Amino acid sequence: MRPLRGYALAMVAGVSWAGAGLISTWMRLDPMVVTGARTLSSALILGLGLLVFDRRKGFKVPVAPRSLGFLLVYGLIATAGMQFTYFSSIRVNGAGLGTLLKYLSPVFLLVIGAVLFKRKVRLLAAVAAVVAILGQALAIGLFSGKGITLTHTGLIWGVCNAAFFTLYTLMGEVGNDHYRSFTLLFYGLVIAAILWLVVLGPTRVITPFLQVKHLLQLILLATISTILPFSAYLLSMRHIDSAHASIAAMLEPVAAGIGGALFFRQPLTMVLLVGGAISLGAVVIMRLSDLQHA
């Protein structure tokens, strides 16, 4: 295990995930349709990559009811459920608050680790989770008087998204022990894509592929903001604890704010930068916790 590599991979995941919202805004399509097309294009591109570079082992999984059942749950519930609840939370809460609620996940992971897996909750790890959430809250302007409000419906969707992200993280951590990370990601995307084709209908999912502009945007969305971050996130959990990985990935809203300033001329505020610095500080605290434990 290489903790520094794990933290770096998780941070790459968080920064890359931020690109999904930016590219989706650029596409100007129904977010649900973008989600379905994004999942399908990601599965196709990753499948092509495995076919070219890892044909012998890339698609290999144990052919057993328990293994196939795990993959079905991972794809249908963890992957698709995380996508659907994230979309619903963003629709009700807005991108900033929706992402903040998503990253209640580290708190869930620390509690579940202590209760179900008998993992000792380190003081510095708990402090890091709180610091990271505060950094995000500051970055999205929660304390700046922007009038951000949280409704009961928004809270429910946000907590549900955090729960599904927690499930996705835990299943990814467990899956790493039995599958190659890219293989696990591929089958999760394939199963989720099939679900979106059924729920949305093939016509709605495939239509964006028929326009050259949207096709190029989907390729960008699939490679930079789907395959890269999800594979980096899964790989990070080969080196660090799942709760630590989720905290390190909490740079997403800060990266989204900086990306919005660079590409959409949104204001780049000092509050955003300070929130980003605090979020980075949380990663430093996590690393200190590792060293103290060692």
mmCIF file of C-alpha atoms in Angstrom:
data_model
loop_
_atom_site.group_PDB
_atom_site.id
_atom_site.type_symbol
_atom_site.label_atom_id
_atom_site.label_comp_id
_atom_site.label_asym_id
_atom_site.label_seq_id
_atom_site.Cartn_x
_atom_site.Cartn_y
_atom_site.Cartn_z
ATOM 1 C CA MET A 1 0.000 0.000 0.000
ATOM 2 C CA ARG A 2 1.210 3.496 -0.895
ATOM 3 C CA PRO A 3 -0.858 6.077 1.004
ATOM 4 C CA LEU A 4 0.474 9.104 -0.880
ATOM 5 C CA ARG A 5 -0.480 7.499 -4.186
ATOM 6 C CA GLY A 6 -3.924 6.725 -2.777
ATOM 7 C CA TYR A 7 -4.530 10.328 -1.707
ATOM 8 C CA ALA A 8 -3.267 11.622 -5.061
ATOM 9 C CA LEU A 9 -5.610 9.302 -6.968
ATOM 10 C CA ALA A 10 -8.601 10.309 -4.821
ATOM 11 C CA MET A 11 -7.831 14.002 -5.358
ATOM 12 C CA VAL A 12 -7.580 13.411 -9.111
ATOM 13 C CA ALA A 13 -11.011 11.787 -8.914
ATOM 14 C CA GLY A 14 -12.518 14.791 -7.137
ATOM 15 C CA VAL A 15 -11.044 17.305 -9.592
ATOM 16 C CA SER A 16 -12.112 15.232 -12.607
ATOM 17 C CA TRP A 17 -15.666 14.762 -11.296
ATOM 18 C CA ALA A 18 -15.978 18.551 -11.238
ATOM 19 C CA GLY A 19 -15.655 18.514 -15.013
ATOM 20 C CA ALA A 20 -18.882 16.534 -15.351
ATOM 21 C CA GLY A 21 -21.034 19.462 -14.250
ATOM 22 C CA LEU A 22 -19.093 21.900 -16.436
ATOM 23 C CA ILE A 23 -19.342 19.739 -19.555
ATOM 24 C CA SER A 24 -23.029 18.994 -18.873
ATOM 25 C CA THR A 25 -23.684 22.746 -18.644
ATOM 26 C CA TRP A 26 -21.854 23.208 -21.934
ATOM 27 C CA MET A 27 -24.011 20.518 -23.617
ATOM 28 C CA ARG A 28 -27.314 22.245 -22.692
ATOM 29 C CA LEU A 29 -29.327 19.013 -22.731
ATOM 30 C CA ASP A 30 -31.693 17.373 -20.251
ATOM 31 C CA PRO A 31 -29.367 16.304 -17.377
ATOM 32 C CA MET A 32 -31.076 12.919 -17.148
ATOM 33 C CA VAL A 33 -30.440 12.274 -20.855
ATOM 34 C CA VAL A 34 -26.834 13.399 -20.416
ATOM 35 C CA THR A 35 -26.476 10.920 -17.537
ATOM 36 C CA GLY A 36 -27.763 8.029 -19.648
ATOM 37 C CA ALA A 37 -25.642 8.958 -22.676
ATOM 38 C CA ARG A 38 -22.604 9.558 -20.447
ATOM 39 C CA THR A 39 -22.918 6.118 -18.872
ATOM 40 C CA LEU A 40 -23.361 4.384 -22.230
ATOM 41 C CA SER A 41 -20.475 6.226 -23.911
ATOM 42 C CA SER A 42 -18.217 5.547 -20.918
ATOM 43 C CA ALA A 43 -19.019 1.816 -21.032
ATOM 44 C CA LEU A 44 -18.312 1.689 -24.780
ATOM 45 C CA ILE A 45 -15.012 3.599 -24.556
ATOM 46 C CA LEU A 46 -13.758 1.662 -21.521
ATOM 47 C CA GLY A 47 -14.798 -1.611 -23.168
ATOM 48 C CA LEU A 48 -12.850 -0.672 -26.295
ATOM 49 C CA GLY A 49 -9.828 0.210 -24.149
ATOM 50 C CA LEU A 50 -9.954 -3.154 -22.360
ATOM 51 C CA LEU A 51 -10.379 -4.943 -25.686
ATOM 52 C CA VAL A 52 -7.244 -3.293 -27.075
ATOM 53 C CA PHE A 53 -4.971 -3.217 -24.021
ATOM 54 C CA ASP A 54 -6.181 -5.969 -21.677
ATOM 55 C CA ARG A 55 -8.195 -8.441 -23.700
ATOM 56 C CA ARG A 56 -7.126 -11.536 -21.769
ATOM 57 C CA LYS A 57 -7.924 -10.317 -18.246
ATOM 58 C CA GLY A 58 -9.921 -7.108 -18.635
ATOM 59 C CA PHE A 59 -13.324 -8.796 -18.971
ATOM 60 C CA LYS A 60 -12.637 -11.796 -16.757
ATOM 61 C CA VAL A 61 -14.848 -12.219 -13.678
ATOM 62 C CA PRO A 62 -15.681 -15.303 -11.588
ATOM 63 C CA VAL A 63 -18.702 -17.043 -13.120
ATOM 64 C CA ALA A 64 -20.552 -17.751 -9.890
ATOM 65 C CA PRO A 65 -23.965 -16.644 -8.572
ATOM 66 C CA ARG A 66 -22.382 -14.654 -5.736
ATOM 67 C CA SER A 67 -20.022 -12.821 -8.088
ATOM 68 C CA LEU A 68 -22.703 -12.044 -10.664
ATOM 69 C CA GLY A 69 -25.075 -10.941 -7.915
ATOM 70 C CA PHE A 70 -22.434 -8.546 -6.585
ATOM 71 C CA LEU A 71 -21.946 -7.008 -10.037
ATOM 72 C CA LEU A 72 -25.703 -6.598 -10.526
ATOM 73 C CA VAL A 73 -26.091 -4.818 -7.203
ATOM 74 C CA TYR A 74 -23.000 -2.709 -7.931
ATOM 75 C CA GLY A 75 -24.335 -1.640 -11.331
ATOM 76 C CA LEU A 76 -28.104 -1.401 -10.783
ATOM 77 C CA ILE A 77 -28.177 -0.038 -7.231
ATOM 78 C CA ALA A 78 -24.802 1.493 -6.353
ATOM 79 C CA THR A 79 -23.794 3.031 -9.705
ATOM 80 C CA ALA A 80 -27.206 3.905 -11.172
ATOM 81 C CA GLY A 81 -28.634 4.829 -7.761
ATOM 82 C CA MET A 82 -25.760 7.215 -7.096
ATOM 83 C CA GLN A 83 -26.259 8.826 -10.517
ATOM 84 C CA PHE A 84 -30.036 9.189 -10.153
ATOM 85 C CA THR A 85 -30.000 10.600 -6.625
ATOM 86 C CA TYR A 86 -27.168 12.998 -7.525
ATOM 87 C CA PHE A 87 -29.179 14.324 -10.467
ATOM 88 C CA SER A 88 -32.276 14.670 -8.280
ATOM 89 C CA SER A 89 -30.334 16.394 -5.485
ATOM 90 C CA ILE A 90 -28.709 18.842 -7.920
ATOM 91 C CA ARG A 91 -32.103 19.610 -9.482
ATOM 92 C CA VAL A 92 -33.607 20.501 -6.095
ATOM 93 C CA ASN A 93 -30.602 21.959 -4.248
ATOM 94 C CA GLY A 94 -28.424 23.366 -7.007
ATOM 95 C CA ALA A 95 -24.933 22.140 -7.875
ATOM 96 C CA GLY A 96 -23.105 23.607 -4.876
ATOM 97 C CA LEU A 97 -25.397 22.471 -2.072
ATOM 98 C CA GLY A 98 -26.099 19.149 -3.803
ATOM 99 C CA THR A 99 -22.387 18.359 -3.965
ATOM 100 C CA LEU A 100 -21.910 19.413 -0.335
ATOM 101 C CA LEU A 101 -24.634 17.000 0.784
ATOM 102 C CA LYS A 102 -23.100 14.230 -1.336
ATOM 103 C CA TYR A 103 -19.918 14.562 0.708
ATOM 104 C CA LEU A 104 -21.637 13.743 3.953
ATOM 105 C CA SER A 105 -20.511 10.300 2.794
ATOM 106 C CA PRO A 106 -17.212 10.337 4.759
ATOM 107 C CA VAL A 107 -19.194 10.715 7.980
ATOM 108 C CA PHE A 108 -21.345 7.721 7.011
ATOM 109 C CA LEU A 109 -18.219 5.737 6.130
ATOM 110 C CA LEU A 110 -16.554 6.468 9.461
ATOM 111 C CA VAL A 111 -19.687 5.408 11.362
ATOM 112 C CA ILE A 112 -20.250 2.272 9.271
ATOM 113 C CA GLY A 113 -16.576 1.353 9.596
ATOM 114 C CA ALA A 114 -16.809 1.619 13.370
ATOM 115 C CA VAL A 115 -20.146 -0.180 13.755
ATOM 116 C CA LEU A 116 -19.997 -2.915 11.116
ATOM 117 C CA PHE A 117 -16.274 -3.431 10.537
ATOM 118 C CA LYS A 118 -15.089 -2.622 14.072
ATOM 119 C CA ARG A 119 -12.630 -0.045 12.746
ATOM 120 C CA LYS A 120 -11.357 2.415 15.307
ATOM 121 C CA VAL A 121 -12.360 5.977 14.475
ATOM 122 C CA ARG A 122 -9.237 8.078 14.822
ATOM 123 C CA LEU A 123 -9.676 11.559 16.265
ATOM 124 C CA LEU A 124 -7.713 13.201 13.445
ATOM 125 C CA ALA A 125 -9.777 11.349 10.838
ATOM 126 C CA ALA A 126 -13.010 12.675 12.358
ATOM 127 C CA VAL A 127 -11.499 16.175 12.513
ATOM 128 C CA ALA A 128 -10.475 15.896 8.847
ATOM 129 C CA ALA A 129 -14.028 14.995 7.824
ATOM 130 C CA VAL A 130 -15.450 18.019 9.654
ATOM 131 C CA VAL A 131 -12.750 20.339 8.261
ATOM 132 C CA ALA A 132 -13.379 19.098 4.711
ATOM 133 C CA ILE A 133 -17.138 19.697 5.002
ATOM 134 C CA LEU A 134 -16.524 23.189 6.388
ATOM 135 C CA GLY A 135 -14.133 23.927 3.529
ATOM 136 C CA GLN A 136 -16.748 22.859 0.987
ATOM 137 C CA ALA A 137 -19.481 24.848 2.708
ATOM 138 C CA LEU A 138 -17.273 27.926 2.573
ATOM 139 C CA ALA A 139 -16.362 27.284 -1.076
ATOM 140 C CA ILE A 140 -19.992 27.115 -2.241
ATOM 141 C CA GLY A 141 -20.846 30.309 -0.355
ATOM 142 C CA LEU A 142 -22.943 28.784 2.408
ATOM 143 C CA PHE A 143 -21.671 31.407 4.881
ATOM 144 C CA SER A 144 -21.608 34.373 2.512
ATOM 145 C CA GLY A 145 -25.266 35.367 2.741
ATOM 146 C CA LYS A 146 -26.145 34.205 -0.799
ATOM 147 C CA GLY A 147 -29.531 32.976 0.332
ATOM 148 C CA ILE A 148 -28.803 29.267 -0.077
ATOM 149 C CA THR A 149 -31.728 27.373 1.430
ATOM 150 C CA LEU A 150 -32.226 23.701 2.180
ATOM 151 C CA THR A 151 -35.760 22.332 1.876
ATOM 152 C CA HIS A 152 -37.009 19.081 3.364
ATOM 153 C CA THR A 153 -37.134 17.575 -0.128
ATOM 154 C CA GLY A 154 -33.622 18.779 -0.865
ATOM 155 C CA LEU A 155 -32.339 17.319 2.390
ATOM 156 C CA ILE A 156 -33.913 13.935 1.639
ATOM 157 C CA TRP A 157 -32.409 13.780 -1.861
ATOM 158 C CA GLY A 158 -29.028 14.976 -0.570
ATOM 159 C CA VAL A 159 -28.874 12.385 2.207
ATOM 160 C CA CYS A 160 -30.017 9.665 -0.218
ATOM 161 C CA ASN A 161 -27.228 10.638 -2.613
ATOM 162 C CA ALA A 162 -24.686 10.547 0.223
ATOM 163 C CA ALA A 163 -26.000 7.101 1.172
ATOM 164 C CA PHE A 164 -25.698 5.759 -2.388
ATOM 165 C CA PHE A 165 -22.223 7.281 -2.734
ATOM 166 C CA THR A 166 -21.327 5.524 0.519
ATOM 167 C CA LEU A 167 -22.661 2.239 -0.857
ATOM 168 C CA TYR A 168 -20.722 2.757 -4.095
ATOM 169 C CA THR A 169 -17.543 3.424 -2.122
ATOM 170 C CA LEU A 170 -17.953 0.403 0.163
ATOM 171 C CA MET A 171 -18.752 -1.922 -2.743
ATOM 172 C CA GLY A 172 -15.769 -0.530 -4.631
ATOM 173 C CA GLU A 173 -13.521 -1.231 -1.658
ATOM 174 C CA VAL A 174 -14.835 -4.791 -1.374
ATOM 175 C CA GLY A 175 -14.798 -5.299 -5.145
ATOM 176 C CA ASN A 176 -11.117 -4.361 -5.316
ATOM 177 C CA ASP A 177 -10.353 -7.598 -3.462
ATOM 178 C CA HIS A 178 -12.020 -9.738 -6.146
ATOM 179 C CA TYR A 179 -11.878 -7.815 -9.425
ATOM 180 C CA ARG A 180 -9.467 -5.622 -11.323
ATOM 181 C CA SER A 181 -10.482 -1.981 -10.822
ATOM 182 C CA PHE A 182 -11.079 -1.276 -14.524
ATOM 183 C CA THR A 183 -13.037 -4.521 -14.867
ATOM 184 C CA LEU A 184 -15.254 -3.626 -11.921
ATOM 185 C CA LEU A 185 -15.850 -0.150 -13.318
ATOM 186 C CA PHE A 186 -16.649 -1.546 -16.778
ATOM 187 C CA TYR A 187 -19.336 -3.966 -15.617
ATOM 188 C CA GLY A 188 -20.831 -1.351 -13.293
ATOM 189 C CA LEU A 189 -21.140 1.080 -16.217
ATOM 190 C CA VAL A 190 -22.540 -1.569 -18.578
ATOM 191 C CA ILE A 191 -25.244 -2.636 -16.136
ATOM 192 C CA ALA A 192 -26.134 0.989 -15.290
ATOM 193 C CA ALA A 193 -26.237 1.864 -19.024
ATOM 194 C CA ILE A 194 -28.687 -0.959 -19.683
ATOM 195 C CA LEU A 195 -30.867 0.342 -16.876
ATOM 196 C CA TRP A 196 -30.838 3.883 -18.332
ATOM 197 C CA LEU A 197 -31.727 2.513 -21.774
ATOM 198 C CA VAL A 198 -34.754 0.823 -20.221
ATOM 199 C CA VAL A 199 -35.820 3.759 -18.025
ATOM 200 C CA LEU A 200 -35.275 6.581 -20.529
ATOM 201 C CA GLY A 201 -35.783 4.612 -23.719
ATOM 202 C CA PRO A 202 -33.104 3.901 -26.348
ATOM 203 C CA THR A 203 -34.110 6.893 -28.491
ATOM 204 C CA ARG A 204 -33.500 9.502 -25.765
ATOM 205 C CA VAL A 205 -30.168 7.977 -24.745
ATOM 206 C CA ILE A 206 -28.814 7.497 -28.269
ATOM 207 C CA THR A 207 -30.008 10.801 -29.814
ATOM 208 C CA PRO A 208 -27.037 12.869 -28.474
ATOM 209 C CA PHE A 209 -24.674 10.478 -30.301
ATOM 210 C CA LEU A 210 -26.178 11.502 -33.652
ATOM 211 C CA GLN A 211 -24.889 15.092 -33.541
ATOM 212 C CA VAL A 212 -21.164 15.598 -34.053
ATOM 213 C CA LYS A 213 -20.931 18.371 -31.449
ATOM 214 C CA HIS A 214 -22.705 16.358 -28.754
ATOM 215 C CA LEU A 215 -20.757 13.222 -29.689
ATOM 216 C CA LEU A 216 -17.444 15.007 -29.127
ATOM 217 C CA GLN A 217 -18.753 16.422 -25.843
ATOM 218 C CA LEU A 218 -19.813 12.933 -24.744
ATOM 219 C CA ILE A 219 -16.368 11.526 -25.542
ATOM 220 C CA LEU A 220 -14.851 14.293 -23.409
ATOM 221 C CA LEU A 221 -17.373 13.684 -20.627
ATOM 222 C CA ALA A 222 -16.818 9.925 -20.712
ATOM 223 C CA THR A 223 -13.023 10.009 -20.675
ATOM 224 C CA ILE A 224 -12.160 12.989 -18.463
ATOM 225 C CA SER A 225 -15.115 13.092 -16.076
ATOM 226 C CA THR A 226 -16.234 9.462 -15.857
ATOM 227 C CA ILE A 227 -13.613 6.835 -16.670
ATOM 228 C CA LEU A 228 -10.691 8.819 -15.241
ATOM 229 C CA PRO A 229 -12.267 9.818 -11.891
ATOM 230 C CA PHE A 230 -14.127 6.584 -11.182
ATOM 231 C CA SER A 231 -11.114 4.423 -12.002
ATOM 232 C CA ALA A 232 -8.830 6.717 -9.977
ATOM 233 C CA TYR A 233 -11.273 6.532 -7.049
ATOM 234 C CA LEU A 234 -11.396 2.729 -7.158
ATOM 235 C CA LEU A 235 -7.607 2.497 -7.481
ATOM 236 C CA SER A 236 -7.126 4.895 -4.551
ATOM 237 C CA MET A 237 -8.880 2.426 -2.259
ATOM 238 C CA ARG A 238 -6.157 -0.108 -2.950
ATOM 239 C CA HIS A 239 -3.846 2.184 -0.978
ATOM 240 C CA ILE A 240 -5.995 4.017 1.591
ATOM 241 C CA ASP A 241 -9.150 3.465 3.608
ATOM 242 C CA SER A 242 -12.451 4.200 1.845
ATOM 243 C CA ALA A 243 -13.332 7.002 4.285
ATOM 244 C CA HIS A 244 -9.960 8.630 3.668
ATOM 245 C CA ALA A 245 -10.453 8.362 -0.095
ATOM 246 C CA SER A 246 -13.856 10.043 0.079
ATOM 247 C CA ILE A 247 -12.420 12.921 2.117
ATOM 248 C CA ALA A 248 -9.548 13.417 -0.329
ATOM 249 C CA ALA A 249 -12.052 13.506 -3.207
ATOM 250 C CA MET A 250 -13.870 16.466 -1.618
ATOM 251 C CA LEU A 251 -12.022 18.924 -3.869
ATOM 252 C CA GLU A 252 -14.852 18.522 -6.391
ATOM 253 C CA PRO A 253 -16.828 21.737 -5.630
ATOM 254 C CA VAL A 254 -13.668 23.835 -5.409
ATOM 255 C CA ALA A 255 -12.446 22.479 -8.756
ATOM 256 C CA ALA A 256 -15.897 23.141 -10.235
ATOM 257 C CA GLY A 257 -15.740 26.757 -9.045
ATOM 258 C CA ILE A 258 -12.287 27.277 -10.540
ATOM 259 C CA GLY A 259 -13.368 25.583 -13.777
ATOM 260 C CA GLY A 260 -16.446 27.797 -13.953
ATOM 261 C CA ALA A 261 -14.216 30.854 -13.640
ATOM 262 C CA LEU A 262 -11.869 29.636 -16.367
ATOM 263 C CA PHE A 263 -14.433 28.451 -18.907
ATOM 264 C CA PHE A 264 -17.711 30.253 -18.115
ATOM 265 C CA ARG A 265 -16.369 33.568 -16.753
ATOM 266 C CA GLN A 266 -17.921 32.988 -13.366
ATOM 267 C CA PRO A 267 -16.399 35.065 -10.526
ATOM 268 C CA LEU A 268 -13.383 33.521 -8.800
ATOM 269 C CA THR A 269 -13.755 34.667 -5.201
ATOM 270 C CA MET A 270 -11.307 34.643 -2.337
ATOM 271 C CA VAL A 271 -13.882 32.677 -0.334
ATOM 272 C CA LEU A 272 -13.716 29.864 -2.911
ATOM 273 C CA LEU A 273 -9.917 29.765 -2.748
ATOM 274 C CA VAL A 274 -9.924 29.774 1.061
ATOM 275 C CA GLY A 275 -12.472 26.937 1.047
ATOM 276 C CA GLY A 276 -10.202 25.012 -1.311
ATOM 277 C CA ALA A 277 -7.210 25.577 0.967
ATOM 278 C CA ILE A 278 -9.221 24.291 3.940
ATOM 279 C CA SER A 279 -10.236 21.185 1.956
ATOM 280 C CA LEU A 280 -6.575 20.549 1.139
ATOM 281 C CA GLY A 281 -5.844 21.005 4.823
ATOM 282 C CA ALA A 282 -8.251 18.166 5.564
ATOM 283 C CA VAL A 283 -6.152 15.863 3.374
ATOM 284 C CA VAL A 284 -3.029 16.919 5.296
ATOM 285 C CA ILE A 285 -4.811 16.112 8.562
ATOM 286 C CA MET A 286 -5.752 12.679 7.196
ATOM 287 C CA ARG A 287 -2.128 12.024 6.298
ATOM 288 C CA LEU A 288 -1.031 13.070 9.798
ATOM 289 C CA SER A 289 -3.596 10.634 11.153
ATOM 290 C CA ASP A 290 -1.992 7.864 9.066
ATOM 291 C CA LEU A 291 1.475 8.721 10.326
ATOM 292 C CA GLN A 292 0.287 8.875 13.917
ATOM 293 C CA HIS A 293 -1.386 5.479 13.546
ATOM 294 C CA ALA A 294 1.746 4.015 11.960
#
